[in-house]
CSV table of C-alpha atoms and ligand atoms in Angstrom, one decimal:
chain,number,residue,atom,x,y,z
A,26,MET,CA,55.7,21.9,-34.4
A,27,PRO,CA,54.7,20.9,-30.9
A,28,LYS,CA,53.8,17.3,-30.2
A,29,PHE,CA,50.8,16.1,-28.3
A,30,ALA,CA,49.1,12.9,-27.3
A,31,ILE,CA,45.8,11.6,-26.0
A,32,GLY,CA,45.6,10.1,-22.5
A,33,VAL,CA,42.7,8.0,-21.3
A,34,ASP,CA,41.9,7.1,-17.8
A,35,LEU,CA,39.4,4.4,-17.6
A,36,GLY,CA,38.2,4.2,-14.0
A,37,GLY,CA,35.4,2.3,-12.3
A,38,THR,CA,33.1,5.4,-12.4
A,39,ASN,CA,34.5,7.8,-14.9
A,40,LEU,CA,36.0,7.6,-18.4
A,41,ARG,CA,38.3,10.7,-18.8
A,42,ILE,CA,40.1,11.6,-21.9
A,43,ALA,CA,42.6,14.5,-22.4
A,44,ALA,CA,44.8,16.0,-25.1
A,45,VAL,CA,48.1,17.0,-23.6
A,46,ASP,CA,51.1,18.6,-25.3
A,47,ASP,CA,54.7,17.5,-24.7
A,48,SER,CA,55.4,20.4,-22.3
A,49,GLY,CA,52.7,19.0,-20.0
A,50,LYS,CA,50.0,21.5,-20.9
A,51,LEU,CA,46.5,20.2,-20.8
A,52,LEU,CA,44.8,21.2,-24.1
A,53,GLN,CA,41.4,19.8,-23.3
A,54,LYS,CA,39.8,17.3,-21.0
A,55,LEU,CA,36.6,15.3,-21.5
A,56,THR,CA,34.8,13.5,-18.7
A,57,LEU,CA,32.3,10.9,-19.6
A,58,GLY,CA,30.2,8.5,-17.5
A,59,THR,CA,31.6,5.1,-18.5
A,60,GLU,CA,28.6,3.0,-17.7
A,61,VAL,CA,31.0,0.1,-17.5
A,62,LYS,CA,28.0,-2.2,-16.8
A,63,ARG,CA,26.7,-1.6,-20.4
A,64,GLY,CA,29.7,-3.6,-21.5
A,65,ARG,CA,33.0,-3.5,-23.2
A,66,ASP,CA,31.8,-2.6,-26.7
A,67,HIS,CA,29.8,0.4,-25.5
A,68,VAL,CA,32.8,1.7,-23.5
A,69,ILE,CA,35.1,1.3,-26.4
A,70,GLN,CA,32.6,3.0,-28.7
A,71,GLU,CA,32.3,6.1,-26.4
A,72,MET,CA,36.0,6.2,-25.8
A,73,CYS,CA,36.9,6.2,-29.5
A,74,ALA,CA,34.2,8.8,-30.3
A,75,ALA,CA,35.7,11.1,-27.7
A,76,ILE,CA,39.2,10.5,-28.9
A,77,GLU,CA,38.2,11.2,-32.5
A,78,GLN,CA,36.6,14.5,-31.3
A,79,LEU,CA,40.0,15.6,-29.7
A,80,LEU,CA,42.0,14.3,-32.7
A,81,ALA,CA,39.8,16.4,-35.1
A,82,LYS,CA,40.4,19.5,-33.0
A,83,PHE,CA,44.1,19.2,-32.3
A,84,THR,CA,45.7,17.3,-35.2
A,85,SER,CA,46.4,20.5,-37.2
A,86,ALA,CA,48.0,22.1,-34.1
A,87,GLY,CA,50.8,19.6,-33.8
A,88,GLU,CA,52.3,16.2,-34.3
A,89,MET,CA,50.2,13.4,-32.7
A,90,CYS,CA,52.3,10.9,-30.9
A,91,GLY,CA,49.6,8.3,-30.1
A,92,ILE,CA,47.2,7.3,-27.4
A,93,GLY,CA,47.9,6.0,-24.0
A,94,ILE,CA,45.1,4.2,-22.0
A,95,GLY,CA,45.2,3.4,-18.3
A,96,VAL,CA,43.1,0.4,-17.4
A,97,PRO,CA,42.5,-1.1,-14.0
A,98,GLY,CA,43.8,-4.7,-14.2
A,99,PHE,CA,46.7,-6.9,-15.2
A,100,ILE,CA,47.9,-6.0,-18.7
A,101,ASP,CA,49.9,-8.3,-21.0
A,102,MET,CA,52.1,-5.8,-22.8
A,103,ALA,CA,53.0,-8.0,-25.8
A,104,SER,CA,49.4,-8.8,-26.8
A,105,GLY,CA,47.8,-5.5,-25.6
A,106,MET,CA,45.2,-7.5,-23.7
A,107,VAL,CA,43.7,-7.1,-20.2
A,108,MET,CA,44.4,-10.4,-18.5
A,109,ARG,CA,42.4,-9.8,-15.3
A,110,SER,CA,40.4,-6.9,-14.1
A,111,PRO,CA,37.9,-6.8,-11.2
A,112,ASN,CA,36.0,-3.9,-12.8
A,113,LEU,CA,36.1,-4.9,-16.4
A,114,ALA,CA,35.2,-8.5,-16.4
A,115,ASP,CA,34.2,-8.7,-20.1
A,116,TRP,CA,37.5,-7.1,-21.2
A,117,THR,CA,39.7,-10.1,-20.4
A,118,ASN,CA,41.4,-11.9,-23.3
A,119,PHE,CA,40.0,-9.4,-25.7
A,120,PRO,CA,42.5,-7.6,-28.1
A,121,VAL,CA,41.7,-4.1,-26.8
A,122,ARG,CA,44.7,-2.4,-28.2
A,123,GLU,CA,44.3,-4.0,-31.6
A,124,VAL,CA,40.6,-3.1,-31.9
A,125,ILE,CA,41.2,0.6,-30.9
A,126,GLU,CA,44.3,0.9,-33.2
A,127,LYS,CA,42.4,-0.4,-36.1
A,128,ARG,CA,39.5,1.9,-35.5
A,129,LEU,CA,41.5,5.1,-35.0
A,130,GLY,CA,44.5,4.3,-37.2
A,131,THR,CA,47.1,5.3,-34.7
A,132,HIS,CA,49.4,3.8,-32.1
A,133,VAL,CA,47.8,2.8,-28.8
A,134,ILE,CA,49.6,1.9,-25.6
A,135,LEU,CA,47.5,0.0,-23.0
A,136,GLU,CA,48.9,0.3,-19.5
A,137,ASN,CA,47.8,-0.5,-15.9
A,138,ASP,CA,46.1,2.4,-14.2
A,139,ALA,CA,48.5,2.6,-11.3
A,140,ASN,CA,51.4,2.6,-13.7
A,141,VAL,CA,50.1,5.5,-15.7
A,142,ALA,CA,49.6,7.4,-12.4
A,143,ALA,CA,53.2,6.7,-11.5
A,144,MET,CA,54.3,8.0,-14.9
A,145,GLY,CA,52.1,11.2,-14.4
A,146,GLU,CA,53.8,11.9,-11.0
A,147,LYS,CA,57.2,11.3,-12.5
A,148,TRP,CA,56.6,13.6,-15.4
A,149,LEU,CA,54.8,16.6,-13.8
A,150,GLY,CA,54.3,15.8,-10.1
A,151,ALA,CA,56.3,14.7,-7.0
A,152,GLY,CA,58.8,12.7,-9.0
A,153,ARG,CA,59.9,15.5,-11.5
A,154,GLU,CA,63.4,15.7,-10.1
A,155,VAL,CA,64.2,11.9,-9.8
A,156,GLU,CA,64.9,9.2,-12.4
A,157,HIS,CA,63.8,6.3,-10.2
A,158,MET,CA,60.7,6.1,-8.0
A,159,ALA,CA,57.9,3.9,-6.8
A,160,MET,CA,54.3,5.0,-6.4
A,161,TYR,CA,51.5,3.7,-4.3
A,162,THR,CA,47.9,4.6,-5.2
A,163,LEU,CA,45.6,4.2,-2.2
A,164,GLY,CA,42.1,4.0,-3.5
A,165,THR,CA,39.4,1.3,-3.4
A,166,GLY,CA,42.4,-1.0,-3.7
A,167,VAL,CA,46.2,-0.3,-3.6
A,168,GLY,CA,47.9,0.1,-6.9
A,169,GLY,CA,51.6,0.5,-7.6
A,170,GLY,CA,54.1,1.5,-10.2
A,171,ILE,CA,57.9,1.4,-10.4
A,172,ILE,CA,59.9,3.8,-12.5
A,173,LEU,CA,63.5,3.1,-13.3
A,174,ASN,CA,65.6,5.5,-15.4
A,175,GLY,CA,62.5,7.6,-16.2
A,176,ARG,CA,60.6,4.6,-17.6
A,177,LEU,CA,58.0,2.2,-16.2
A,178,TRP,CA,59.4,-1.1,-15.1
A,179,HIS,CA,57.2,-3.7,-16.7
A,180,GLY,CA,58.9,-6.9,-15.7
A,181,MET,CA,58.7,-9.9,-18.0
A,182,THR,CA,55.1,-9.6,-19.1
A,183,GLY,CA,54.1,-6.1,-18.1
A,184,MET,CA,52.6,-7.0,-14.8
A,185,ALA,CA,55.3,-5.6,-12.5
A,186,GLY,CA,54.6,-3.1,-9.8
A,187,GLU,CA,51.7,-4.7,-8.0
A,188,LEU,CA,52.8,-3.1,-4.8
A,189,GLY,CA,49.4,-3.4,-3.2
A,190,HIS,CA,49.9,-7.2,-3.0
A,191,PHE,CA,53.1,-7.0,-1.0
A,192,ASN,CA,52.5,-9.3,2.0
A,193,ILE,CA,52.2,-7.4,5.2
A,194,PHE,CA,50.7,-9.9,7.6
A,195,PRO,CA,51.0,-13.6,6.4
A,196,ASP,CA,47.8,-14.7,8.1
A,197,GLY,CA,46.0,-11.4,7.7
A,198,HIS,CA,42.7,-10.5,6.0
A,199,PRO,CA,41.9,-12.5,2.8
A,200,CYS,CA,42.7,-10.5,-0.3
A,201,GLY,CA,41.0,-10.5,-3.7
A,202,CYS,CA,44.2,-11.8,-5.3
A,203,GLY,CA,43.8,-15.1,-3.4
A,204,SER,CA,46.4,-14.4,-0.8
A,205,ARG,CA,46.1,-13.1,2.7
A,206,GLY,CA,47.3,-10.0,4.5
A,207,CYS,CA,48.3,-7.9,1.4
A,208,LEU,CA,49.0,-4.2,1.8
A,209,GLU,CA,45.7,-3.5,0.0
A,210,GLN,CA,43.9,-5.1,3.0
A,211,TYR,CA,45.4,-2.5,5.3
A,212,ALA,CA,45.9,0.7,3.3
A,213,SER,CA,43.0,1.1,0.9
A,214,ALA,CA,39.8,3.1,1.5
A,215,THR,CA,38.0,-0.3,1.6
A,216,ALA,CA,40.4,-1.5,4.3
A,217,VAL,CA,39.9,1.6,6.4
A,218,VAL,CA,36.1,1.0,6.4
A,219,ARG,CA,36.6,-2.7,7.2
A,220,MET,CA,39.0,-2.0,10.1
A,221,ALA,CA,36.5,0.5,11.5
A,222,ARG,CA,33.8,-2.1,11.3
A,223,GLU,CA,36.0,-4.7,13.0
A,224,ALA,CA,36.8,-2.1,15.8
A,225,ILE,CA,33.1,-1.4,16.2
A,226,GLU,CA,32.1,-5.1,16.3
A,227,SER,CA,34.7,-5.9,18.9
A,228,LYS,CA,33.6,-2.9,21.0
A,229,GLN,CA,37.0,-1.1,20.5
A,230,ALA,CA,35.5,1.9,18.8
A,231,SER,CA,34.4,5.2,20.2
A,232,GLU,CA,30.8,6.2,20.3
A,233,GLU,CA,31.3,8.7,17.5
A,234,LEU,CA,32.9,6.1,15.2
A,235,THR,CA,30.2,3.5,16.1
A,236,GLN,CA,27.5,6.0,15.1
A,237,LEU,CA,28.9,6.3,11.6
A,238,MET,CA,28.3,2.6,10.8
A,239,PRO,CA,24.5,2.3,10.2
A,240,ASP,CA,24.6,4.8,7.4
A,241,PRO,CA,26.7,3.5,4.4
A,242,VAL,CA,26.8,7.1,3.0
A,243,GLN,CA,28.5,8.3,6.2
A,244,PHE,CA,30.6,5.2,6.8
A,245,THR,CA,33.5,6.1,4.6
A,246,ALA,CA,37.3,6.4,4.9
A,247,ARG,CA,36.9,10.2,4.6
A,248,SER,CA,34.5,10.5,7.6
A,249,ILE,CA,36.6,8.1,9.6
A,250,TYR,CA,39.6,10.3,8.8
A,251,ASN,CA,37.6,13.4,9.9
A,252,LEU,CA,37.2,11.8,13.3
A,253,THR,CA,41.0,11.6,13.6
A,254,VAL,CA,41.1,15.4,13.1
A,255,GLN,CA,38.7,15.7,16.0
A,256,GLY,CA,41.1,13.6,18.1
A,257,ASP,CA,39.1,10.3,18.1
A,258,VAL,CA,41.5,7.7,19.4
A,259,SER,CA,39.8,4.7,17.9
A,260,ALA,CA,39.8,6.3,14.4
A,261,LYS,CA,43.5,7.4,14.9
A,262,LYS,CA,44.4,3.7,15.6
A,263,ILE,CA,43.0,2.7,12.2
A,264,PHE,CA,45.1,5.1,10.4
A,265,GLU,CA,48.2,4.1,12.5
A,266,THR,CA,47.6,0.6,11.1
A,267,VAL,CA,47.5,2.1,7.6
A,268,GLY,CA,50.8,3.9,8.3
A,269,ARG,CA,52.5,0.7,9.7
A,270,ALA,CA,51.3,-1.4,6.8
A,271,LEU,CA,52.6,1.1,4.3
A,272,ALA,CA,55.9,1.2,6.2
A,273,ILE,CA,56.3,-2.6,6.0
A,274,GLY,CA,55.5,-2.5,2.2
A,275,ILE,CA,57.7,0.5,1.4
A,276,GLY,CA,60.4,-0.7,3.8
A,277,GLY,CA,60.7,-3.9,1.7
A,278,MET,CA,61.0,-1.8,-1.4
A,279,VAL,CA,63.6,0.4,0.1
A,280,ASN,CA,65.6,-2.7,1.1
A,281,ALA,CA,65.2,-4.3,-2.3
A,282,LEU,CA,65.7,-1.3,-4.6
A,283,ASN,CA,67.1,1.6,-2.6
A,284,LEU,CA,65.1,4.1,-4.7
A,285,PRO,CA,65.3,7.8,-3.9
A,286,MET,CA,61.6,8.4,-3.8
A,287,TYR,CA,58.3,6.7,-2.9
A,288,VAL,CA,55.2,8.7,-3.8
A,289,ILE,CA,51.9,8.0,-2.1
A,290,GLY,CA,48.7,9.1,-4.0
A,291,GLY,CA,45.1,8.1,-4.3
A,292,GLY,CA,42.2,9.3,-2.1
A,293,VAL,CA,43.5,7.8,1.1
A,294,SER,CA,46.7,9.8,0.8
A,295,SER,CA,44.8,12.9,1.8
A,296,ALA,CA,44.8,11.4,5.3
A,297,TRP,CA,48.6,11.9,5.3
A,298,ASN,CA,48.5,13.7,8.6
A,299,ALA,CA,46.8,10.7,10.2
A,300,PHE,CA,49.1,7.9,9.0
A,301,SER,CA,52.5,9.4,8.1
A,302,HIS,CA,53.8,9.7,11.7
A,303,ALA,CA,53.3,6.0,12.4
A,304,MET,CA,54.6,5.2,8.9
A,305,PHE,CA,57.9,7.0,9.3
A,306,GLU,CA,58.5,5.6,12.8
A,307,GLU,CA,57.8,2.1,11.6
A,308,MET,CA,60.0,2.5,8.5
A,309,LYS,CA,63.1,3.1,10.6
A,310,PHE,CA,62.4,-0.2,12.3
A,311,ARG,CA,61.5,-2.1,9.1
A,312,SER,CA,64.3,-0.9,6.9
A,313,SER,CA,67.8,-0.3,8.1
A,314,ILE,CA,68.5,1.3,4.7
A,315,TYR,CA,65.7,3.8,5.4
A,316,SER,CA,67.1,4.5,8.9
A,317,LEU,CA,70.5,5.1,7.3
A,318,THR,CA,69.2,7.4,4.6
A,319,SER,CA,66.2,9.1,6.3
A,320,PRO,CA,65.9,12.8,5.6
A,321,ASP,CA,66.1,13.4,9.4
A,322,LEU,CA,69.8,12.7,9.1
A,323,LYS,CA,70.8,16.0,7.6
A,324,GLU,CA,74.4,15.1,6.9
A,325,HIS,CA,73.4,13.0,3.9
A,326,LYS,CA,73.0,14.7,0.5
A,327,LYS,CA,71.1,11.7,-0.7
A,328,SER,CA,68.1,10.7,1.3
A,329,THR,CA,65.1,8.4,0.9
A,330,LEU,CA,62.0,10.5,0.4
A,331,VAL,CA,58.5,9.2,1.1
A,332,THR,CA,56.2,11.9,-0.1
A,333,PRO,CA,52.5,12.7,-1.0
A,334,ALA,CA,51.6,12.8,-4.7
A,335,LEU,CA,50.9,16.2,-6.2
A,336,LEU,CA,48.6,15.7,-9.2
A,337,GLY,CA,45.6,14.2,-7.5
A,338,SER,CA,43.2,12.3,-9.8
A,339,ASP,CA,44.8,13.8,-12.9
A,340,ALA,CA,48.1,11.8,-12.5
A,341,GLY,CA,46.8,8.9,-14.6
A,342,LEU,CA,45.5,11.2,-17.3
A,343,TYR,CA,48.9,12.9,-17.7
A,344,GLY,CA,50.8,9.7,-17.4
A,345,ALA,CA,48.7,8.0,-20.0
A,346,ALA,CA,49.3,10.9,-22.4
A,347,ARG,CA,53.1,10.8,-21.7
A,348,LEU,CA,53.6,7.1,-22.7
A,349,PRO,CA,53.2,7.5,-26.5
A,350,MET,CA,55.5,10.6,-26.3
A,351,LEU,CA,58.3,8.4,-24.9
A,352,GLU,CA,57.8,5.5,-27.2
A,353,ASP,CA,59.8,4.7,-30.3
A,354,PHE,CA,57.0,3.0,-32.2
A,355,THR,CA,59.3,1.7,-35.0
A,356,GLN,CA,61.2,-0.2,-32.4
A,357,MET,CA,58.0,-1.3,-30.7
A,358,GLU,CA,56.6,-2.8,-33.9
A,359,LYS,CA,59.7,-4.9,-34.3
A,360,THR,CA,59.2,-6.2,-30.7
A,361,ARG,CA,55.6,-7.0,-31.4
A,362,THR,CA,56.5,-8.8,-34.6
A,363,ARG,CA,59.0,-10.9,-32.7
A,364,ALA,CA,56.5,-11.6,-29.8
B,8,ZN,ZN1,46.5,-9.4,-2.6
């Protein structure tokens, strides 16, 4: 009998829920407007109703492994609680996992959204062939996930993999985490728009770039990227900064962990052509391990690959569904009892 699991991707704008079987086949996907502003109980209610709908449909077709939920924010794995989340303020210190498990009567794994995206890419995307990888998700912020021996690396409490808060410029732009100059401040969609605004305000921007600013609908990372395609030098410079910042962050990871693969996903990764050249050049400078293992050196069988993600916005959904398939819940219950 085939196995299947339910994956949930709770984003800032969408709540997406999918039933996926253990071969990676998507059985069904539901997309709901979360209306996060209506509060935690409303979101949990909608999420559980949709999960029940999928469970009713697929339970007779195979063995249900459990439910994986990707949530933006810091997760405490032992308690199954959201410790801090910019988008889900009223979720903090609330026993999310316990409440959902009680309601649905099945195992639930709560996981950081960037971690589930990393797991999705490991399972079915760019990382299929490797056992160790790190993933960077360049969206509104920059998320990260580390996979070692095919499993997510959680660290002591479950908060490992915050690669977006690697320090890039010690006295750089203030970051929401309280520090300054984090990778997120130079490689997210928000950062691209901010850097464009800074260029415009300091009269460093082209006329075309300057013209985008008055209309907030037009003034986006995507339209700034579109200008690079047209050869706009000031827009190109912004994405070169993205590339250099990524190189400093990834270079640090290469030096620390010497992983075979670093996957770059999220919306900004579609600007790969605009930032990757600067990124690869800078990486050789920032990481001697990278320069010694670069794929350019064809004599090596083992090289360090930095590569775009393959699954797009579905990575988190697949990764969330994968988690309960990998888990030994009997063992997990023992750990929870001890915790
Ligand atoms: Zn930060």
